[in-house]
Short mmCIF file of C-alpha atoms in Angstrom, two decimals:
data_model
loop_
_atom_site.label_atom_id
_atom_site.label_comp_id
_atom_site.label_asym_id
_atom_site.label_seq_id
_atom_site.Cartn_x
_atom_site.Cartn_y
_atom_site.Cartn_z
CA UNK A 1 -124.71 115.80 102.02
CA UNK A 2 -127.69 117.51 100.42
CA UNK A 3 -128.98 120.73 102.29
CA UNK A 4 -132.16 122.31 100.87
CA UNK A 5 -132.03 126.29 99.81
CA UNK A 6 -134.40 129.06 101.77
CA UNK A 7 -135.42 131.67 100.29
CA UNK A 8 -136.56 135.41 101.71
CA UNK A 9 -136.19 138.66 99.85
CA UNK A 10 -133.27 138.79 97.58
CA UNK A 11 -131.91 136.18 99.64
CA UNK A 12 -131.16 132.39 98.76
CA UNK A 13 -129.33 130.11 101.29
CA UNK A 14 -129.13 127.11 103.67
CA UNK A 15 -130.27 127.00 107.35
CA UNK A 16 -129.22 124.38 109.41
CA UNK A 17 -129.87 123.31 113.17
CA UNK A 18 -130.75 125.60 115.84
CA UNK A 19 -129.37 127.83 118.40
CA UNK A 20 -126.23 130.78 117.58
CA UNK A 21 -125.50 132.01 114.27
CA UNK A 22 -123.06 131.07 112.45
CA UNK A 23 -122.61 132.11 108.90
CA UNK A 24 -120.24 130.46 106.13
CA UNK A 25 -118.72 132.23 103.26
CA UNK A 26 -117.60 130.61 99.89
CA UNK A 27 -115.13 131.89 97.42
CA UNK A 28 -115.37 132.87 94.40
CA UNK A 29 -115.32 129.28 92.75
CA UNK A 30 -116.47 128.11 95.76
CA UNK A 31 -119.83 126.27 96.59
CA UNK A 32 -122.12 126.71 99.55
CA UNK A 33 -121.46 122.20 99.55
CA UNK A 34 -117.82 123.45 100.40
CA UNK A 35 -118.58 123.56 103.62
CA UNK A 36 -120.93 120.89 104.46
CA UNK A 37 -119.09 119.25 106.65
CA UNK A 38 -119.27 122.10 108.65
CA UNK A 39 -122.57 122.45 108.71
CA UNK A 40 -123.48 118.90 109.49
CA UNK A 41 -121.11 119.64 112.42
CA UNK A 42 -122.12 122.99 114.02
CA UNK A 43 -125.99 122.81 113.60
CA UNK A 44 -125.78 119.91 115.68
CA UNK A 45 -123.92 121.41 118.74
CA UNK A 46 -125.98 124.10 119.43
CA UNK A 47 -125.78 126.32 116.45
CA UNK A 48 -128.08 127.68 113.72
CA UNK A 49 -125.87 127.33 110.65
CA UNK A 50 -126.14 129.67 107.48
CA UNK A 51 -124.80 129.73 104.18
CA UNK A 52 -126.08 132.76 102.14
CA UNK A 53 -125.32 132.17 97.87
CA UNK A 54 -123.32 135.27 97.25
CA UNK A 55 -124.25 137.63 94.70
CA UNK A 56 -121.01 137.23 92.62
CA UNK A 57 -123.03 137.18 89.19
CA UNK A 58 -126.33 138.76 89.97
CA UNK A 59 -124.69 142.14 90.43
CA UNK A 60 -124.19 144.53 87.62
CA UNK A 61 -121.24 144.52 86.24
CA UNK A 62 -119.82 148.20 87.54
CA UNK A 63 -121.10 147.12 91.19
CA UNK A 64 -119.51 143.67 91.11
CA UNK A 65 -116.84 143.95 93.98
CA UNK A 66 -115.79 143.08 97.26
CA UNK A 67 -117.63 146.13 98.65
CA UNK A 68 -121.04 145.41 97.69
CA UNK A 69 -120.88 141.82 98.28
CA UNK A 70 -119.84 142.64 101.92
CA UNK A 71 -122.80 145.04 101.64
CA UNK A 72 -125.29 142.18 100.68
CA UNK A 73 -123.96 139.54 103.24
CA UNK A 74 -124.49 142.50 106.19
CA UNK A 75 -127.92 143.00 104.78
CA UNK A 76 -128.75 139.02 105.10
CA UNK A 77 -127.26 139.51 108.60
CA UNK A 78 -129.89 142.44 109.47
CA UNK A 79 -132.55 141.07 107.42
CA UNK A 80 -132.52 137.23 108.08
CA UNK A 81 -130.86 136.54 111.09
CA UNK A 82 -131.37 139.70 112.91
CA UNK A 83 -128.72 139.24 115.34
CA UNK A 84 -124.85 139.47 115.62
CA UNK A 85 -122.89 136.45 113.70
CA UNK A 86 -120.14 133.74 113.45
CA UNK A 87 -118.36 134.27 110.50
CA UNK A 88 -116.67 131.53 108.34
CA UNK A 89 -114.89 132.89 105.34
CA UNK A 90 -112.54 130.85 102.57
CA UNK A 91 -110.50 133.05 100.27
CA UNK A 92 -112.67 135.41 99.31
CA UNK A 93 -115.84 134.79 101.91
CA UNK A 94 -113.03 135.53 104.34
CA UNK A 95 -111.90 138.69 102.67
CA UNK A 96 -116.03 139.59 102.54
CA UNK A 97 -115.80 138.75 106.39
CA UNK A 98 -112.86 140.65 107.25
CA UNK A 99 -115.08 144.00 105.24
CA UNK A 100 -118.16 143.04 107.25
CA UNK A 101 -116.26 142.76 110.49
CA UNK A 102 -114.88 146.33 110.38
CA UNK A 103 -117.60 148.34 108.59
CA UNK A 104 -120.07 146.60 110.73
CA UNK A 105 -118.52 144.99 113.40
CA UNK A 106 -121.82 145.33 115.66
CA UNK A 107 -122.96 142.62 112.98
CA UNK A 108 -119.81 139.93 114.13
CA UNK A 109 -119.03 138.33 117.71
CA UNK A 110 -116.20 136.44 115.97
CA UNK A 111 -114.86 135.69 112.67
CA UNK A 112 -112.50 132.83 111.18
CA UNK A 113 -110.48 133.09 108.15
CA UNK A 114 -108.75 130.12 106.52
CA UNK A 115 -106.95 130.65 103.55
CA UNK A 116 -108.33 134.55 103.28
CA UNK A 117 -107.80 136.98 100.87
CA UNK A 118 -107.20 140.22 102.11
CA UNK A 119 -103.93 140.67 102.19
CA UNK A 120 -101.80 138.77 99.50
CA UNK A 121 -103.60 135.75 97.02
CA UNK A 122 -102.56 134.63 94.02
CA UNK A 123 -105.25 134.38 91.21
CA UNK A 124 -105.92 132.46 88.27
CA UNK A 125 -103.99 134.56 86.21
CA UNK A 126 -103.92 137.55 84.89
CA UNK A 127 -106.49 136.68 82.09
CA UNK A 128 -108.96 133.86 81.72
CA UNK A 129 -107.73 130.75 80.25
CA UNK A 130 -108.42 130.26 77.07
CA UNK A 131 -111.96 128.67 76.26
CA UNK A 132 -112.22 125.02 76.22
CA UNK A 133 -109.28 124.34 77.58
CA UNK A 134 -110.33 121.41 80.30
CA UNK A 135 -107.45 119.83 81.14
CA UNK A 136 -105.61 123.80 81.95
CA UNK A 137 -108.32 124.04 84.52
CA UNK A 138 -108.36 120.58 85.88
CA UNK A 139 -104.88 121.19 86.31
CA UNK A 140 -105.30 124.71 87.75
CA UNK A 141 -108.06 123.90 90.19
CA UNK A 142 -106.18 120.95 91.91
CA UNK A 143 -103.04 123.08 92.42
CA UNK A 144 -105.43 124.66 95.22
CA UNK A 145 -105.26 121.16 97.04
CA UNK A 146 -102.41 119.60 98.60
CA UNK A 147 -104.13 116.53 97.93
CA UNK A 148 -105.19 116.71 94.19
CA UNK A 149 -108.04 113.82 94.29
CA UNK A 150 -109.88 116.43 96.51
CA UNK A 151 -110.59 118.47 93.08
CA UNK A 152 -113.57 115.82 91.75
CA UNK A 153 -114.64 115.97 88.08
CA UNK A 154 -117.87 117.91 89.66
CA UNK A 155 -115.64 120.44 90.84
CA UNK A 156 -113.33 121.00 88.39
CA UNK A 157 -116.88 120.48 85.86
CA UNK A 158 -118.05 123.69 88.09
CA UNK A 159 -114.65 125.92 87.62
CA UNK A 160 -115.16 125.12 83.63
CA UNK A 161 -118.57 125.81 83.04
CA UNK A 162 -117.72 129.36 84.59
CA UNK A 163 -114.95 129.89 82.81
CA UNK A 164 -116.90 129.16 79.59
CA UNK A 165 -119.80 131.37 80.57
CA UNK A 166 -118.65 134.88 78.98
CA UNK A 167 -121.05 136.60 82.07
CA UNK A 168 -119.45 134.67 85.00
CA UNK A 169 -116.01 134.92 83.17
CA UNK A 170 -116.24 138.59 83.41
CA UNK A 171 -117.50 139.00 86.71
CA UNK A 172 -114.90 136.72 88.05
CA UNK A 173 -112.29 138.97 86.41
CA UNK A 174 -113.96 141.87 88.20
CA UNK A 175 -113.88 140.50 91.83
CA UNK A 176 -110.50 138.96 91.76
CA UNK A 177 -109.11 141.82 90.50
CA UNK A 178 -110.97 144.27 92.52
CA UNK A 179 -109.83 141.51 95.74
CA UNK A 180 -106.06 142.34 95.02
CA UNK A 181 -106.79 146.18 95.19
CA UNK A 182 -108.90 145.97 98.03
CA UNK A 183 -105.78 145.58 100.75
CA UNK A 184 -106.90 145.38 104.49
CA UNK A 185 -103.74 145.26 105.91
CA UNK A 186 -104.38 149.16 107.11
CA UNK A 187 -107.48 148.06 108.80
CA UNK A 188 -106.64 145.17 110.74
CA UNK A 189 -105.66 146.86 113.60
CA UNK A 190 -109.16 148.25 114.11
CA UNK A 191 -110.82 144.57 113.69
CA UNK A 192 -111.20 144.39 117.58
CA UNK A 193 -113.29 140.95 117.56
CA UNK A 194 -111.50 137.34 118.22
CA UNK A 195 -110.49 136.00 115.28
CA UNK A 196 -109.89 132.45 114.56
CA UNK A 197 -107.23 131.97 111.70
CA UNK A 198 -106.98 128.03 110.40
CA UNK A 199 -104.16 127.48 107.26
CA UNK A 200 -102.84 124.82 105.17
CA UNK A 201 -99.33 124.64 105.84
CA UNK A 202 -99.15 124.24 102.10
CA UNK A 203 -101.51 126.79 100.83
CA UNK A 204 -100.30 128.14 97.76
CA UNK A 205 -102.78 130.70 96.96
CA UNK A 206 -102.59 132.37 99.85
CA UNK A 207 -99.13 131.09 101.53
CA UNK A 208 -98.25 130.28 104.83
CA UNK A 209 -96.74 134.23 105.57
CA UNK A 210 -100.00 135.61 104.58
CA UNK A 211 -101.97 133.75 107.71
CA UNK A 212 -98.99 135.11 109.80
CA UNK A 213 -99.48 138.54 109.12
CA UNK A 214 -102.77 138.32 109.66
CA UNK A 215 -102.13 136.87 113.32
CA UNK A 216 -99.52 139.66 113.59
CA UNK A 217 -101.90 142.75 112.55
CA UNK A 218 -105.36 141.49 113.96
CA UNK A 219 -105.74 142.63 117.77
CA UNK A 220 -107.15 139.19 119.16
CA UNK A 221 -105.74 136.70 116.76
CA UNK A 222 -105.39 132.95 117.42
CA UNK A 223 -103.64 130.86 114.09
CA UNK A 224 -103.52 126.96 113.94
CA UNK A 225 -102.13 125.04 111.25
CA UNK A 226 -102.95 121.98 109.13
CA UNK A 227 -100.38 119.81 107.81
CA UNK A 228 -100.77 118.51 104.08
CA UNK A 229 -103.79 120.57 103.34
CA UNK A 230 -104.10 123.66 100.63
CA UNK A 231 -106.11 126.38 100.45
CA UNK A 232 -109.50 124.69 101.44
CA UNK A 233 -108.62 123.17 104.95
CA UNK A 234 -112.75 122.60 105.53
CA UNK A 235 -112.47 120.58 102.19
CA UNK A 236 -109.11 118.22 102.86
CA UNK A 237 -109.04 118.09 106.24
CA UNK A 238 -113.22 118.60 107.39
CA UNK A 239 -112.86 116.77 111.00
CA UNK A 240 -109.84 118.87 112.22
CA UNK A 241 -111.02 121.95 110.98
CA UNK A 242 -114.60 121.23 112.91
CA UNK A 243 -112.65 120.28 116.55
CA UNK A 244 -110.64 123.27 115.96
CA UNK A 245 -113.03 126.05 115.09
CA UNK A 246 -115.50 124.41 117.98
CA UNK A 247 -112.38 124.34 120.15
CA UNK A 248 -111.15 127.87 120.07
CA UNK A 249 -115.18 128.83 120.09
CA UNK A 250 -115.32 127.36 123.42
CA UNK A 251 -111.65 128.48 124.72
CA UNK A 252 -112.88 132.26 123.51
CA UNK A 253 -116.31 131.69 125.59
CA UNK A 254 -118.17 132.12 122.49
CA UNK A 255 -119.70 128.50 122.06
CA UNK A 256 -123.42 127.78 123.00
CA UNK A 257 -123.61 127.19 126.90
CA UNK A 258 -125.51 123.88 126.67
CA UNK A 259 -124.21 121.94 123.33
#
Protein backbone atom coordinates (compact mmCIF):
# COMPACT_ATOMS: atom_id res chain seq x y z
CA UNK A 1 0.00 0.00 0.00
CA UNK A 2 1.10 3.47 -1.06
CA UNK A 3 1.15 6.16 1.82
CA UNK A 4 1.97 9.73 0.74
CA UNK A 5 5.10 11.64 2.61
CA UNK A 6 4.44 15.04 4.87
CA UNK A 7 6.68 17.27 5.17
CA UNK A 8 7.42 20.10 8.13
CA UNK A 9 10.80 21.45 9.06
CA UNK A 10 13.58 19.04 8.62
CA UNK A 11 11.04 16.51 8.84
CA UNK A 12 9.74 13.98 6.09
CA UNK A 13 7.22 11.19 7.01
CA UNK A 14 3.81 9.46 6.79
CA UNK A 15 0.65 10.31 8.83
CA UNK A 16 -2.00 8.03 8.94
CA UNK A 17 -5.59 7.97 10.60
CA UNK A 18 -6.52 9.82 13.58
CA UNK A 19 -6.60 9.69 17.23
CA UNK A 20 -3.16 8.47 19.67
CA UNK A 21 0.24 8.53 18.45
CA UNK A 22 1.90 6.00 17.46
CA UNK A 23 5.25 6.21 15.86
CA UNK A 24 7.15 3.40 13.74
CA UNK A 25 10.82 3.04 13.44
CA UNK A 26 12.74 1.34 10.51
CA UNK A 27 16.17 -0.09 10.51
CA UNK A 28 18.86 0.67 8.98
CA UNK A 29 17.98 -1.14 5.58
CA UNK A 30 14.70 -0.80 6.48
CA UNK A 31 11.82 1.16 4.69
CA UNK A 32 9.10 3.29 6.19
CA UNK A 33 6.70 0.45 3.54
CA UNK A 34 8.11 -2.08 6.21
CA UNK A 35 5.55 -1.44 8.21
CA UNK A 36 2.55 -0.77 6.25
CA UNK A 37 0.65 -3.23 7.35
CA UNK A 38 0.79 -1.69 10.47
CA UNK A 39 -0.23 1.33 9.57
CA UNK A 40 -3.20 0.31 7.52
CA UNK A 41 -4.05 -1.43 10.84
CA UNK A 42 -3.62 1.09 13.70
CA UNK A 43 -4.81 4.36 11.94
CA UNK A 44 -7.95 2.67 11.59
CA UNK A 45 -8.64 1.74 15.29
CA UNK A 46 -8.31 4.86 16.75
CA UNK A 47 -4.77 5.87 16.21
CA UNK A 48 -2.81 8.60 14.39
CA UNK A 49 0.02 6.59 12.85
CA UNK A 50 3.60 8.07 12.08
CA UNK A 51 6.52 7.02 10.33
CA UNK A 52 9.31 9.69 10.43
CA UNK A 53 12.36 8.84 7.39
CA UNK A 54 15.33 8.69 9.66
CA UNK A 55 18.23 10.73 9.09
CA UNK A 56 20.67 7.79 8.56
CA UNK A 57 22.42 9.58 5.47
CA UNK A 58 21.59 13.21 5.85
CA UNK A 59 23.82 13.48 8.89
CA UNK A 60 27.44 14.31 8.68
CA UNK A 61 29.50 11.79 8.76
CA UNK A 62 31.20 12.38 12.51
CA UNK A 63 27.45 12.86 13.87
CA UNK A 64 26.07 9.75 12.16
CA UNK A 65 25.10 7.52 15.25
CA UNK A 66 22.57 6.10 17.30
CA UNK A 67 22.68 9.18 19.56
CA UNK A 68 21.73 11.80 17.23
CA UNK A 69 19.27 9.84 15.40
CA UNK A 70 17.47 9.27 18.78
CA UNK A 71 18.01 13.04 19.09
CA UNK A 72 16.15 13.77 15.72
CA UNK A 73 13.23 11.25 16.25
CA UNK A 74 12.61 13.12 19.98
CA UNK A 75 12.70 16.37 18.12
CA UNK A 76 9.85 15.08 15.50
CA UNK A 77 8.12 13.95 18.74
CA UNK A 78 8.25 17.68 20.27
CA UNK A 79 7.99 19.34 17.06
CA UNK A 80 5.28 17.37 15.07
CA UNK A 81 3.28 15.52 17.28
CA UNK A 82 3.61 17.50 20.36
CA UNK A 83 2.52 14.93 22.66
CA UNK A 84 3.84 11.69 24.36
CA UNK A 85 4.18 8.52 21.81
CA UNK A 86 3.77 4.79 20.88
CA UNK A 87 6.86 3.58 19.83
CA UNK A 88 7.45 0.80 17.20
CA UNK A 89 11.07 0.01 16.64
CA UNK A 90 12.74 -2.98 14.27
CA UNK A 91 16.44 -3.58 14.83
CA UNK A 92 17.73 -0.50 14.91
CA UNK A 93 14.34 1.87 15.18
CA UNK A 94 14.00 -0.24 18.30
CA UNK A 95 17.47 0.40 19.57
CA UNK A 96 16.61 4.43 18.60
CA UNK A 97 13.39 3.73 20.78
CA UNK A 98 14.92 2.12 23.62
CA UNK A 99 17.55 5.76 23.61
CA UNK A 100 14.42 7.89 23.28
CA UNK A 101 12.57 6.04 25.98
CA UNK A 102 15.23 6.64 28.68
CA UNK A 103 16.74 10.05 27.78
CA UNK A 104 13.28 11.25 27.26
CA UNK A 105 10.94 9.04 28.61
CA UNK A 106 8.31 12.01 29.21
CA UNK A 107 8.28 11.70 25.23
CA UNK A 108 7.00 7.60 25.42
CA UNK A 109 3.74 6.04 27.12
CA UNK A 110 4.92 2.68 25.73
CA UNK A 111 7.37 1.22 23.46
CA UNK A 112 7.63 -2.21 21.44
CA UNK A 113 10.71 -3.76 20.24
CA UNK A 114 10.79 -6.71 17.85
CA UNK A 115 13.91 -7.93 16.79
CA UNK A 116 15.89 -4.77 18.60
CA UNK A 117 19.25 -3.96 18.70
CA UNK A 118 20.45 -2.88 21.83
CA UNK A 119 21.83 -5.48 23.32
CA UNK A 120 23.44 -8.21 21.02
CA UNK A 121 22.84 -8.11 16.76
CA UNK A 122 24.75 -9.51 14.36
CA UNK A 123 25.69 -7.24 11.33
CA UNK A 124 26.48 -7.56 7.85
CA UNK A 125 29.90 -8.12 8.47
CA UNK A 126 32.62 -6.65 9.50
CA UNK A 127 33.24 -4.80 6.12
CA UNK A 128 30.98 -4.08 3.20
CA UNK A 129 30.68 -6.66 0.64
CA UNK A 130 32.46 -6.24 -2.09
CA UNK A 131 30.86 -3.96 -4.90
CA UNK A 132 28.66 -5.57 -7.36
CA UNK A 133 28.33 -8.48 -5.83
CA UNK A 134 24.26 -9.11 -6.20
CA UNK A 135 23.77 -12.42 -5.63
CA UNK A 136 26.14 -12.03 -1.88
CA UNK A 137 23.44 -9.63 -0.93
CA UNK A 138 20.42 -11.36 -2.23
CA UNK A 139 21.70 -14.08 -0.31
CA UNK A 140 22.56 -11.97 2.77
CA UNK A 141 19.32 -10.05 2.95
CA UNK A 142 17.02 -13.20 2.91
CA UNK A 143 19.01 -14.85 5.72
CA UNK A 144 17.04 -12.06 7.80
CA UNK A 145 13.74 -14.01 6.87
CA UNK A 146 12.70 -17.29 7.94
CA UNK A 147 10.78 -17.34 4.92
CA UNK A 148 13.24 -16.24 2.11
CA UNK A 149 10.45 -15.22 -0.68
CA UNK A 150 9.70 -12.38 1.86
CA UNK A 151 13.14 -10.66 0.56
CA UNK A 152 11.50 -9.38 -3.09
CA UNK A 153 13.88 -8.30 -5.88
CA UNK A 154 12.70 -4.57 -4.70
CA UNK A 155 14.11 -5.25 -1.49
CA UNK A 156 17.05 -6.91 -1.99
CA UNK A 157 17.32 -4.04 -5.31
CA UNK A 158 17.15 -1.47 -2.14
CA UNK A 159 20.01 -3.28 0.16
CA UNK A 160 22.27 -3.15 -3.26
CA UNK A 161 21.87 0.16 -4.43
CA UNK A 162 23.12 1.18 -0.80
CA UNK A 163 25.72 -0.92 -0.70
CA UNK A 164 26.95 0.48 -4.05
CA UNK A 165 26.48 4.07 -3.00
CA UNK A 166 30.10 4.88 -1.44
CA UNK A 167 27.99 7.74 0.93
CA UNK A 168 25.30 5.32 2.26
CA UNK A 169 28.01 2.52 2.39
CA UNK A 170 29.89 4.56 4.81
CA UNK A 171 27.28 5.77 6.88
CA UNK A 172 25.90 2.35 7.26
CA UNK A 173 29.34 1.26 8.50
CA UNK A 174 29.13 4.12 10.98
CA UNK A 175 25.71 3.28 12.62
CA UNK A 176 26.08 -0.41 12.78
CA UNK A 177 29.16 -0.16 14.23
CA UNK A 178 28.46 2.64 16.53
CA UNK A 179 24.91 0.19 17.37
CA UNK A 180 27.26 -2.63 18.73
CA UNK A 181 29.12 -0.08 21.04
CA UNK A 182 26.17 1.58 22.11
CA UNK A 183 25.07 -1.38 24.82
CA UNK A 184 21.83 -0.60 26.86
CA UNK A 185 21.86 -3.43 28.87
CA UNK A 186 23.03 -0.94 31.95
CA UNK A 187 20.04 1.15 31.32
CA UNK A 188 17.25 -1.07 31.08
CA UNK A 189 16.49 -1.14 34.47
CA UNK A 190 15.68 2.57 34.47
CA UNK A 191 13.25 2.17 31.25
CA UNK A 192 10.17 2.32 33.66
CA UNK A 193 7.43 2.40 30.71
CA UNK A 194 5.49 -0.98 29.49
CA UNK A 195 7.21 -2.46 26.98
CA UNK A 196 5.88 -4.75 24.44
CA UNK A 197 8.64 -7.21 23.10
CA UNK A 198 7.38 -9.39 19.79
CA UNK A 199 10.36 -12.02 18.29
CA UNK A 200 10.80 -14.45 15.62
CA UNK A 201 11.47 -17.59 17.21
CA UNK A 202 14.02 -17.86 14.45
CA UNK A 203 15.59 -14.51 14.38
CA UNK A 204 19.05 -14.81 13.57
CA UNK A 205 20.24 -11.35 13.78
CA UNK A 206 19.18 -10.75 16.90
CA UNK A 207 18.44 -14.43 18.45
CA UNK A 208 15.88 -15.66 20.50
CA UNK A 209 18.19 -15.01 24.07
CA UNK A 210 18.55 -11.47 23.11
CA UNK A 211 14.46 -10.78 23.37
CA UNK A 212 14.81 -12.72 26.72
CA UNK A 213 17.13 -10.55 28.27
CA UNK A 214 15.42 -7.83 27.34
CA UNK A 215 12.14 -9.20 29.15
CA UNK A 216 14.51 -10.06 32.03
CA UNK A 217 16.21 -6.43 32.46
CA UNK A 218 13.21 -4.10 31.40
CA UNK A 219 10.96 -3.29 34.59
CA UNK A 220 7.43 -3.83 32.85
CA UNK A 221 8.24 -6.25 30.11
CA UNK A 222 5.70 -8.44 28.29
CA UNK A 223 7.53 -10.93 25.30
CA UNK A 224 5.42 -12.99 22.75
CA UNK A 225 6.76 -15.09 20.17
CA UNK A 226 6.22 -15.87 16.48
CA UNK A 227 6.84 -19.16 15.09
CA UNK A 228 8.66 -19.38 11.59
CA UNK A 229 9.32 -15.72 11.32
CA UNK A 230 12.98 -13.83 11.34
CA UNK A 231 13.98 -10.73 12.24
CA UNK A 232 11.07 -8.67 10.64
CA UNK A 233 7.93 -10.28 12.38
CA UNK A 234 5.70 -7.01 10.96
CA UNK A 235 7.06 -8.19 7.48
CA UNK A 236 6.39 -12.29 7.62
CA UNK A 237 3.88 -12.50 9.88
CA UNK A 238 1.84 -8.65 9.51
CA UNK A 239 -1.74 -9.97 10.94
CA UNK A 240 -0.31 -11.55 14.18
CA UNK A 241 1.96 -8.96 14.88
CA UNK A 242 -1.15 -6.27 14.48
CA UNK A 243 -3.66 -8.52 17.05
CA UNK A 244 -0.76 -8.74 19.27
CA UNK A 245 0.64 -5.25 19.60
CA UNK A 246 -3.32 -4.01 19.66
CA UNK A 247 -3.81 -6.80 22.20
CA UNK A 248 -1.26 -6.08 24.83
CA UNK A 249 -2.16 -2.12 24.04
CA UNK A 250 -5.49 -2.82 25.33
CA UNK A 251 -4.48 -5.45 28.22
CA UNK A 252 -1.83 -2.46 29.38
CA UNK A 253 -4.91 0.17 29.23
CA UNK A 254 -3.06 2.07 26.72
CA UNK A 255 -5.41 1.58 23.58
CA UNK A 256 -7.85 4.41 22.45
CA UNK A 257 -11.10 4.19 24.67
CA UNK A 258 -13.55 4.17 21.74
CA UNK A 259 -11.77 2.15 18.67
Amino acid sequence: MFFSLKKKDKFSYIEEGEGKPIVLLHGLMGELSNFSSLTSYFSQRGYKVYAPELPLYSLPVISTNVTNIAKHVAKFIETVIQEPVILVGNSLGGHIGLVVSHKRPELVTALCLTGSSGLYEKSFGETYPKRGDYEYVKRKTREVFYDPTVATKEIVDDVFNTVNDRNKAIKTLYIARDAIKSNMKSDLIDIKIPVCLIWGKQDNVTPPEVAVEFNEELPDASLYWIDKCGHAPMMEHPDLFNEILDQWLIEKNIAPSVK
